[in-house]
Short mmCIF file of C-alpha atoms and ligand atoms in Angstrom, two decimals:
data_model
loop_
_atom_site.label_atom_id
_atom_site.label_comp_id
_atom_site.label_asym_id
_atom_site.label_seq_id
_atom_site.Cartn_x
_atom_site.Cartn_y
_atom_site.Cartn_z
CA MET A 1 -49.35 7.72 -126.13
CA GLN A 2 -45.52 7.85 -127.09
CA CYS A 3 -43.65 5.04 -126.55
CA GLY A 4 -41.52 6.55 -124.13
CA THR A 5 -44.07 7.77 -121.87
CA ALA A 6 -45.79 4.41 -122.25
CA LEU A 7 -42.66 2.67 -120.86
CA ILE A 8 -41.94 5.37 -118.16
CA LEU A 9 -45.41 4.80 -116.76
CA GLY A 10 -45.09 0.94 -117.11
CA LEU A 11 -41.76 0.95 -114.90
CA LYS A 12 -43.58 3.32 -112.45
CA THR A 13 -46.60 1.01 -112.18
CA ILE A 14 -44.14 -1.66 -111.53
CA LEU A 15 -42.43 -0.22 -108.72
CA GLN A 16 -45.61 1.13 -106.90
CA VAL A 17 -46.92 -2.85 -107.33
CA CYS A 18 -43.13 -3.76 -106.11
CA SER A 19 -42.88 -1.18 -103.48
CA VAL A 20 -42.15 -3.40 -100.10
CA ALA A 21 -44.30 -2.20 -97.06
CA LEU A 22 -42.04 -1.30 -94.09
CA LEU A 23 -44.48 -0.81 -91.52
CA GLU A 24 -48.26 -2.44 -91.83
CA LEU A 25 -50.35 -1.16 -88.95
CA ASP A 26 -53.81 -3.61 -89.24
CA ASN A 27 -56.64 -2.90 -87.27
CA LEU A 28 -55.15 -0.99 -84.70
CA ASN A 29 -57.14 -0.27 -81.67
CA ILE A 30 -55.99 1.75 -78.46
CA ALA A 31 -58.41 2.80 -75.63
CA VAL A 32 -58.12 4.65 -72.00
CA ALA A 33 -58.59 3.25 -68.91
CA SER A 34 -61.12 5.95 -67.30
CA LYS A 35 -62.34 4.59 -63.84
CA ASP A 36 -63.52 1.03 -64.65
CA LYS A 37 -63.95 1.10 -68.00
CA LEU A 38 -61.79 1.59 -71.42
CA LEU A 39 -62.76 4.46 -73.74
CA PRO A 40 -61.78 3.46 -77.33
CA VAL A 41 -59.72 6.47 -78.84
CA VAL A 42 -58.36 4.92 -81.96
CA HIS A 43 -60.29 2.38 -83.77
CA ASP A 44 -59.22 0.12 -86.60
CA CYS A 45 -56.25 2.08 -87.75
CA SER A 46 -54.91 0.11 -90.84
CA LEU A 47 -52.33 1.67 -92.34
CA SER A 48 -48.84 0.76 -94.62
CA LEU A 49 -45.76 2.51 -95.37
CA ALA A 50 -43.46 1.47 -98.30
CA GLU A 51 -39.86 1.35 -97.90
CA HIS A 52 -38.11 5.11 -99.05
CA GLU A 53 -41.44 6.35 -99.17
CA THR A 54 -43.49 9.48 -96.65
CA LEU A 55 -46.66 8.80 -95.10
CA GLY A 56 -48.36 12.01 -93.78
CA ILE A 57 -50.89 11.76 -91.06
CA VAL A 58 -53.22 15.17 -90.68
CA GLY A 59 -56.27 15.93 -88.53
CA GLU A 60 -57.24 18.30 -85.98
CA SER A 61 -55.86 18.44 -82.23
CA GLY A 62 -57.28 15.44 -80.46
CA CYS A 63 -57.71 12.99 -83.37
CA GLY A 64 -55.70 10.27 -82.22
CA LYS A 65 -52.45 10.91 -84.09
CA SER A 66 -49.72 11.16 -81.83
CA LEU A 67 -51.18 7.96 -79.68
CA THR A 68 -50.96 6.15 -83.27
CA ALA A 69 -47.49 7.12 -83.40
CA LEU A 70 -46.49 6.52 -79.50
CA ALA A 71 -48.26 2.72 -79.99
CA ILE A 72 -45.59 2.32 -83.03
CA MET A 73 -42.83 2.98 -80.90
CA GLY A 74 -43.71 1.12 -78.12
CA LEU A 75 -44.01 3.98 -75.76
CA LEU A 76 -47.75 3.33 -74.28
CA GLU A 77 -46.38 0.59 -72.01
CA GLY A 78 -47.23 1.69 -68.47
CA SER A 79 -49.44 4.54 -69.28
CA GLN A 80 -53.23 4.47 -69.11
CA VAL A 81 -53.60 3.96 -72.56
CA LYS A 82 -53.31 0.47 -73.92
CA ILE A 83 -53.33 -1.12 -77.02
CA THR A 84 -56.33 -3.38 -77.31
CA SER A 85 -56.64 -5.30 -80.53
CA GLY A 86 -54.62 -5.03 -84.03
CA SER A 87 -50.98 -5.62 -85.10
CA ILE A 88 -48.14 -3.42 -85.70
CA VAL A 89 -45.92 -5.28 -88.60
CA PHE A 90 -42.48 -3.71 -88.66
CA ASP A 91 -39.81 -5.66 -91.01
CA GLY A 92 -42.08 -8.59 -91.24
CA GLN A 93 -42.35 -9.03 -87.50
CA ASN A 94 -45.37 -8.03 -85.19
CA LEU A 95 -44.31 -5.88 -82.65
CA LEU A 96 -47.09 -6.48 -80.29
CA GLU A 97 -45.66 -10.17 -79.92
CA MET A 98 -42.23 -9.27 -79.25
CA LYS A 99 -40.74 -9.36 -75.87
CA PRO A 100 -40.20 -5.57 -74.16
CA SER A 101 -36.29 -6.11 -74.28
CA ARG A 102 -35.86 -7.01 -78.01
CA ARG A 103 -38.35 -3.95 -78.47
CA ARG A 104 -36.43 -1.65 -76.74
CA LEU A 105 -33.33 -2.66 -79.34
CA ILE A 106 -35.41 -1.70 -82.31
CA MET A 107 -36.25 1.46 -80.49
CA GLY A 108 -33.64 4.57 -81.20
CA ASP A 109 -31.94 2.24 -83.92
CA ARG A 110 -34.46 0.50 -86.54
CA MET A 111 -37.15 3.29 -85.59
CA ALA A 112 -36.83 6.56 -84.02
CA MET A 113 -39.31 9.59 -83.27
CA ILE A 114 -38.94 13.39 -83.16
CA PHE A 115 -41.31 15.44 -81.35
CA GLN A 116 -43.12 18.95 -81.41
CA GLU A 117 -41.12 20.50 -78.43
CA PRO A 118 -37.17 19.88 -78.89
CA MET A 119 -36.80 21.76 -75.29
CA THR A 120 -39.16 18.70 -73.71
CA SER A 121 -37.28 15.87 -75.54
CA LEU A 122 -33.71 17.20 -75.12
CA ASN A 123 -32.34 17.14 -71.43
CA PRO A 124 -31.55 20.66 -70.15
CA VAL A 125 -28.63 19.48 -68.00
CA TYR A 126 -26.27 17.77 -70.61
CA ARG A 127 -24.36 19.08 -73.26
CA ILE A 128 -25.92 18.17 -76.98
CA GLY A 129 -22.99 16.25 -77.78
CA ASP A 130 -23.19 13.79 -75.10
CA GLN A 131 -26.79 13.17 -75.71
CA ILE A 132 -26.12 12.11 -79.05
CA ILE A 133 -22.89 10.19 -78.15
CA GLU A 134 -25.12 8.37 -75.26
CA VAL A 135 -27.84 7.25 -78.32
CA ILE A 136 -24.99 5.94 -80.40
CA ARG A 137 -23.30 4.01 -77.93
CA GLN A 138 -26.77 2.64 -76.80
CA HIS A 139 -26.94 0.73 -80.17
CA ARG A 140 -23.14 0.43 -81.46
CA ARG A 141 -20.26 -0.67 -80.02
CA ILE A 142 -18.05 1.98 -80.83
CA SER A 143 -15.43 4.11 -78.58
CA ASN A 144 -15.96 7.17 -77.05
CA GLN A 145 -13.98 8.84 -79.47
CA GLY A 146 -15.68 7.17 -82.48
CA ALA A 147 -19.13 8.01 -81.04
CA LYS A 148 -18.01 11.48 -80.89
CA GLN A 149 -16.52 11.61 -84.65
CA ARG A 150 -19.98 10.22 -85.24
CA ALA A 151 -21.68 12.97 -83.37
CA LEU A 152 -19.61 15.66 -85.22
CA GLU A 153 -20.72 14.05 -88.61
CA LEU A 154 -24.12 14.19 -87.41
CA LEU A 155 -23.94 17.70 -86.55
CA GLU A 156 -22.70 18.62 -90.00
CA LEU A 157 -25.37 16.79 -91.68
CA VAL A 158 -27.68 18.64 -89.91
CA LYS A 159 -26.39 21.91 -91.04
CA ILE A 160 -25.44 22.96 -87.03
CA PRO A 161 -22.33 26.04 -87.61
CA GLN A 162 -19.42 25.01 -86.19
CA PRO A 163 -20.07 21.46 -84.97
CA GLU A 164 -16.87 21.29 -83.11
CA ASP A 165 -17.66 24.27 -80.69
CA ARG A 166 -21.54 23.51 -80.64
CA ILE A 167 -20.83 19.86 -79.46
CA ASN A 168 -20.28 21.57 -76.22
CA SER A 169 -23.33 23.61 -76.18
CA PHE A 170 -26.38 22.91 -73.83
CA PRO A 171 -29.68 22.98 -75.11
CA HIS A 172 -30.74 26.63 -74.05
CA GLN A 173 -27.94 27.86 -75.64
CA LEU A 174 -29.27 26.97 -79.52
CA SER A 175 -32.24 28.41 -81.23
CA GLY A 176 -35.61 26.54 -81.69
CA GLY A 177 -34.46 25.48 -85.33
CA GLN A 178 -30.85 24.37 -83.95
CA ARG A 179 -32.72 22.38 -81.28
CA GLN A 180 -34.99 20.51 -83.86
CA ARG A 181 -31.36 19.89 -85.94
CA VAL A 182 -30.23 18.55 -82.71
CA MET A 183 -33.02 16.28 -82.43
CA ILE A 184 -33.21 15.07 -85.86
CA ALA A 185 -29.42 14.14 -85.54
CA ILE A 186 -30.29 12.14 -82.63
CA ALA A 187 -33.18 10.23 -84.34
CA MET A 188 -30.72 9.92 -87.43
CA ALA A 189 -27.66 8.40 -85.38
CA CYS A 190 -28.19 4.60 -86.19
CA ASP A 191 -29.88 5.29 -89.80
CA PRO A 192 -33.14 4.15 -88.78
CA ALA A 193 -35.35 2.74 -91.24
CA LEU A 194 -38.29 4.55 -89.76
CA LEU A 195 -38.53 8.18 -88.69
CA ILE A 196 -41.54 9.23 -87.01
CA ALA A 197 -41.88 13.14 -86.80
CA ASP A 198 -44.49 14.49 -84.68
CA GLU A 199 -45.49 17.93 -85.61
CA PRO A 200 -41.75 18.48 -86.03
CA THR A 201 -41.66 22.07 -87.01
CA THR A 202 -45.04 23.28 -85.42
CA ALA A 203 -43.22 25.41 -82.76
CA LEU A 204 -40.96 27.27 -85.51
CA ASP A 205 -41.33 29.98 -87.44
CA VAL A 206 -41.96 29.96 -91.38
CA THR A 207 -38.75 30.09 -92.73
CA VAL A 208 -37.59 27.82 -89.88
CA GLN A 209 -40.28 25.38 -90.41
CA LYS A 210 -39.29 25.14 -94.18
CA GLU A 211 -35.65 24.84 -93.25
CA VAL A 212 -36.24 21.74 -91.13
CA LEU A 213 -38.46 19.90 -93.74
CA ASP A 214 -36.07 20.36 -96.58
CA LEU A 215 -33.40 18.74 -94.10
CA MET A 216 -35.01 16.33 -93.37
CA LEU A 217 -36.17 15.32 -96.78
CA ASP A 218 -32.80 15.82 -97.93
CA LEU A 219 -31.68 13.78 -95.26
CA GLN A 220 -34.23 11.07 -96.55
CA GLN A 221 -32.86 11.17 -100.08
CA ARG A 222 -29.43 10.09 -98.66
CA THR A 223 -30.59 7.56 -96.22
CA GLY A 224 -33.27 6.04 -97.92
CA THR A 225 -35.09 6.38 -94.23
CA SER A 226 -38.81 5.79 -94.43
CA ILE A 227 -40.75 9.17 -92.76
CA ILE A 228 -44.19 9.14 -90.90
CA LEU A 229 -44.93 13.12 -90.84
CA ILE A 230 -47.74 14.19 -88.37
CA SER A 231 -48.88 17.61 -89.21
CA HIS A 232 -52.07 19.51 -88.78
CA ASP A 233 -50.88 21.32 -91.90
CA LEU A 234 -52.72 19.85 -95.10
CA GLY A 235 -50.65 22.33 -97.02
CA VAL A 236 -47.12 20.79 -95.64
CA ILE A 237 -48.06 17.20 -96.06
CA ALA A 238 -48.90 18.00 -99.66
CA GLU A 239 -45.16 19.35 -100.20
CA THR A 240 -43.96 16.29 -98.39
CA CYS A 241 -45.65 13.00 -98.48
CA ASN A 242 -46.23 10.17 -101.03
CA GLU A 243 -49.27 9.06 -99.39
CA VAL A 244 -51.81 10.90 -96.53
CA ALA A 245 -54.15 9.52 -94.15
CA VAL A 246 -56.58 12.10 -92.59
CA MET A 247 -57.70 11.16 -89.25
CA TYR A 248 -60.56 12.43 -87.23
CA ARG A 249 -61.88 11.01 -84.06
CA GLY A 250 -59.57 8.26 -83.30
CA ARG A 251 -60.45 7.20 -87.38
CA ILE A 252 -59.18 7.08 -90.38
CA ILE A 253 -61.79 8.84 -92.60
CA GLU A 254 -59.96 9.40 -95.90
CA LYS A 255 -56.45 7.64 -97.15
CA ALA A 256 -54.79 8.02 -100.64
CA ARG A 257 -51.67 8.68 -102.85
CA THR A 258 -51.30 12.48 -102.31
CA ARG A 259 -51.67 13.16 -105.59
CA GLN A 260 -54.95 11.37 -105.76
CA LEU A 261 -55.97 12.88 -102.59
CA PHE A 262 -55.54 16.47 -104.01
CA SER A 263 -57.06 15.83 -107.20
CA HIS A 264 -60.02 14.70 -105.32
CA MET A 265 -60.83 15.04 -101.74
CA ALA A 266 -63.97 12.78 -101.11
CA HIS A 267 -64.86 13.37 -97.45
CA PRO A 268 -66.04 16.52 -96.66
CA TYR A 269 -63.59 16.94 -93.08
CA THR A 270 -60.50 16.37 -95.56
CA ARG A 271 -62.01 19.11 -97.44
CA GLY A 272 -62.94 21.31 -94.80
CA LEU A 273 -58.88 21.06 -93.72
CA LEU A 274 -58.34 22.23 -97.17
CA ALA A 275 -60.49 25.28 -97.10
CA SER A 276 -59.19 26.21 -93.79
CA ILE A 277 -55.36 26.66 -95.43
CA PRO A 278 -54.27 30.48 -96.39
CA SER A 279 -53.83 30.60 -99.76
CA VAL A 280 -50.94 33.34 -101.15
CA VAL A 281 -52.39 32.75 -104.81
CA THR A 282 -56.11 33.76 -104.03
CA ASP A 283 -57.18 37.02 -102.34
CA THR A 284 -59.41 36.46 -99.79
CA ASP A 285 -60.15 38.31 -96.19
CA TRP A 286 -62.27 35.30 -95.00
CA LEU A 287 -60.90 31.71 -94.19
CA GLU A 288 -63.30 28.87 -93.82
CA ALA A 289 -63.40 27.01 -90.58
CA ILE A 290 -65.05 23.63 -89.50
CA PRO A 291 -68.00 24.34 -87.60
CA GLY A 292 -67.87 22.85 -84.18
CA ARG A 293 -64.81 20.98 -82.69
CA VAL A 294 -63.59 17.60 -82.43
CA PRO A 295 -65.94 15.17 -79.62
CA THR A 296 -63.75 14.07 -76.69
CA ILE A 297 -63.35 10.45 -76.05
CA ASP A 298 -65.87 10.38 -73.32
CA GLU A 299 -68.71 12.07 -75.51
CA GLN A 300 -71.38 9.36 -76.49
CA LEU A 301 -71.81 9.73 -80.63
CA SER A 302 -73.53 7.34 -82.99
CA GLY A 303 -73.33 6.96 -86.84
CA CYS A 304 -70.34 8.72 -88.50
CA ALA A 305 -68.10 10.90 -85.87
CA PHE A 306 -68.27 13.71 -88.06
CA HIS A 307 -71.84 13.95 -88.87
CA PRO A 308 -72.66 16.78 -85.99
CA ARG A 309 -69.98 18.96 -87.99
CA CYS A 310 -70.62 17.92 -91.67
CA ALA A 311 -72.36 20.62 -93.68
CA HIS A 312 -73.90 17.21 -95.98
CA THR A 313 -75.47 15.08 -93.01
CA LYS A 314 -78.29 13.23 -93.69
CA THR A 315 -80.50 10.86 -91.76
CA SER A 316 -78.50 7.98 -92.08
CA CYS A 317 -74.96 9.54 -91.18
CA SER A 318 -76.60 9.58 -87.26
CA GLN A 319 -77.56 6.24 -87.25
CA THR A 320 -74.82 3.71 -88.78
CA GLU A 321 -70.70 4.61 -88.74
CA PRO A 322 -69.71 4.39 -92.48
CA PRO A 323 -66.84 1.54 -93.22
CA LEU A 324 -63.64 2.60 -94.66
CA ILE A 325 -64.38 1.88 -98.43
CA GLU A 326 -62.54 1.74 -101.52
CA VAL A 327 -63.80 4.59 -103.95
CA GLN A 328 -60.68 4.00 -106.29
CA GLU A 329 -57.35 1.86 -106.30
CA HIS A 330 -55.26 3.62 -103.20
CA HIS A 331 -58.03 5.95 -102.29
CA ALA A 332 -60.65 4.65 -99.17
CA VAL A 333 -63.07 7.09 -97.62
CA ARG A 334 -65.28 6.69 -94.50
CA CYS A 335 -68.30 8.38 -95.21
CA HIS A 336 -71.65 7.18 -96.66
CA PHE A 337 -72.08 9.73 -99.66
CA ALA A 338 -68.31 9.47 -100.76
CA GLY A 339 -68.43 10.18 -104.57
CA GLU A 340 -71.77 11.46 -103.98
CA ILE A 341 -71.14 14.84 -102.87
N1 LIG B 401 -51.99 9.66 -71.50
C1 LIG B 401 -53.71 9.89 -71.97
N2 LIG B 401 -54.64 9.75 -70.80
C2 LIG B 401 -55.78 10.21 -71.67
N3 LIG B 401 -56.25 10.44 -72.41
C3 LIG B 401 -55.23 11.03 -73.47
C4 LIG B 401 -53.75 10.78 -73.17
N4 LIG B 401 -53.28 10.69 -74.38
C5 LIG B 401 -53.78 11.19 -75.32
N5 LIG B 401 -55.44 11.44 -74.54
C6 LIG B 401 -56.59 11.52 -75.59
O1 LIG B 401 -56.80 10.71 -76.48
C7 LIG B 401 -57.34 11.54 -77.68
C8 LIG B 401 -56.09 11.63 -78.84
O2 LIG B 401 -55.14 11.93 -78.42
P1 LIG B 401 -53.61 12.28 -79.33
O3 LIG B 401 -52.61 12.54 -78.62
O4 LIG B 401 -53.19 11.26 -80.08
O5 LIG B 401 -54.17 13.55 -80.05
P2 LIG B 401 -53.38 14.10 -81.70
O6 LIG B 401 -54.32 13.84 -82.94
O7 LIG B 401 -52.09 13.80 -81.51
O8 LIG B 401 -53.77 15.74 -81.06
P3 LIG B 401 -52.74 16.97 -81.07
O9 LIG B 401 -52.62 17.44 -83.04
O10 LIG B 401 -53.26 17.94 -80.43
O11 LIG B 401 -51.38 16.54 -80.83
C9 LIG B 401 -57.38 12.85 -77.21
O12 LIG B 401 -58.56 13.08 -76.89
C10 LIG B 401 -56.73 12.94 -75.48
O13 LIG B 401 -57.12 13.51 -74.75
MG1 LIG B 402 -49.90 14.94 -81.09
#
């Protein structure tokens, strides 16, 4: 190996070891109150996100991705969904032990979230400028004029054409892509350290999807914000994230650095997700689908949660739930036969 290459690899390793965790979820459990019992819905979820990095959470519908995100944002309070155990440490503080009033100060300021469908998140009866100004004034001591100036800068930053005119528009006067850009402007208004994007582009067509994702990554380069990107689409995750967590029925079933995951997918579910993505390179008439569906939270199931749908299932798979174990450094898998299949 040449001396220069060795030096770069050495520096990369040092940077990896030194990267500071901004967010750490440790054995987070979430349950839904149903009649007189609690149905577990997210099980022992442990995740870590380093500063300036992007973590992708991927999985089919109903796997617990949004509930995990809402738990981090503190948006489960008052609903029938409860955090039953575990911790969420952000910036060195356990959010679950924090007073609600302090936690509310962090929301929208140090951490912000954008949702799949901006029309349900933007208020249809207020001009977009007023909605951005409101968020800025909630968290910063700033005059109305100063906040308006900042709102114009943000609209420019998210590439809304003619911001001076558009600041007075109502949400219905913008296209879907522009509305999602406004949501990004609101989320970025106070330069959050953490941005959670829950399926931010699913409702958009493919070209606008790419523009919105590129915009988020561009803003990340400028501001250093860490991002959690939730998606059904492993392709989107591959292009944008440093690390990937695959969720299935409320469990993390595989997590790894993105490169590691794509060079060796160890869980049959992750491989199934990849096989179901259409390819523009290979000419196929038929896409592989994972047979069956994600069981609902009230369906009783023993053993591995994926075993009824798995092509490699063996007797032990229906008997005991596999633990999440490291098969390599930074690569953990929840499968009895990881590495063998
Ligand atoms: N408020 C709620 N009350 C009862 N059950 C809920 C509630 N919110 C979510 N669930 C259930 O919890 C499970 C996980 O939901 P979640 O919204 O986290 O899934 P998801 O992975 O985000 O799915 P999608 O990709 O469709 O958004 C689902 O089975 C869902 O039906
Ligand atoms: Mg969701």
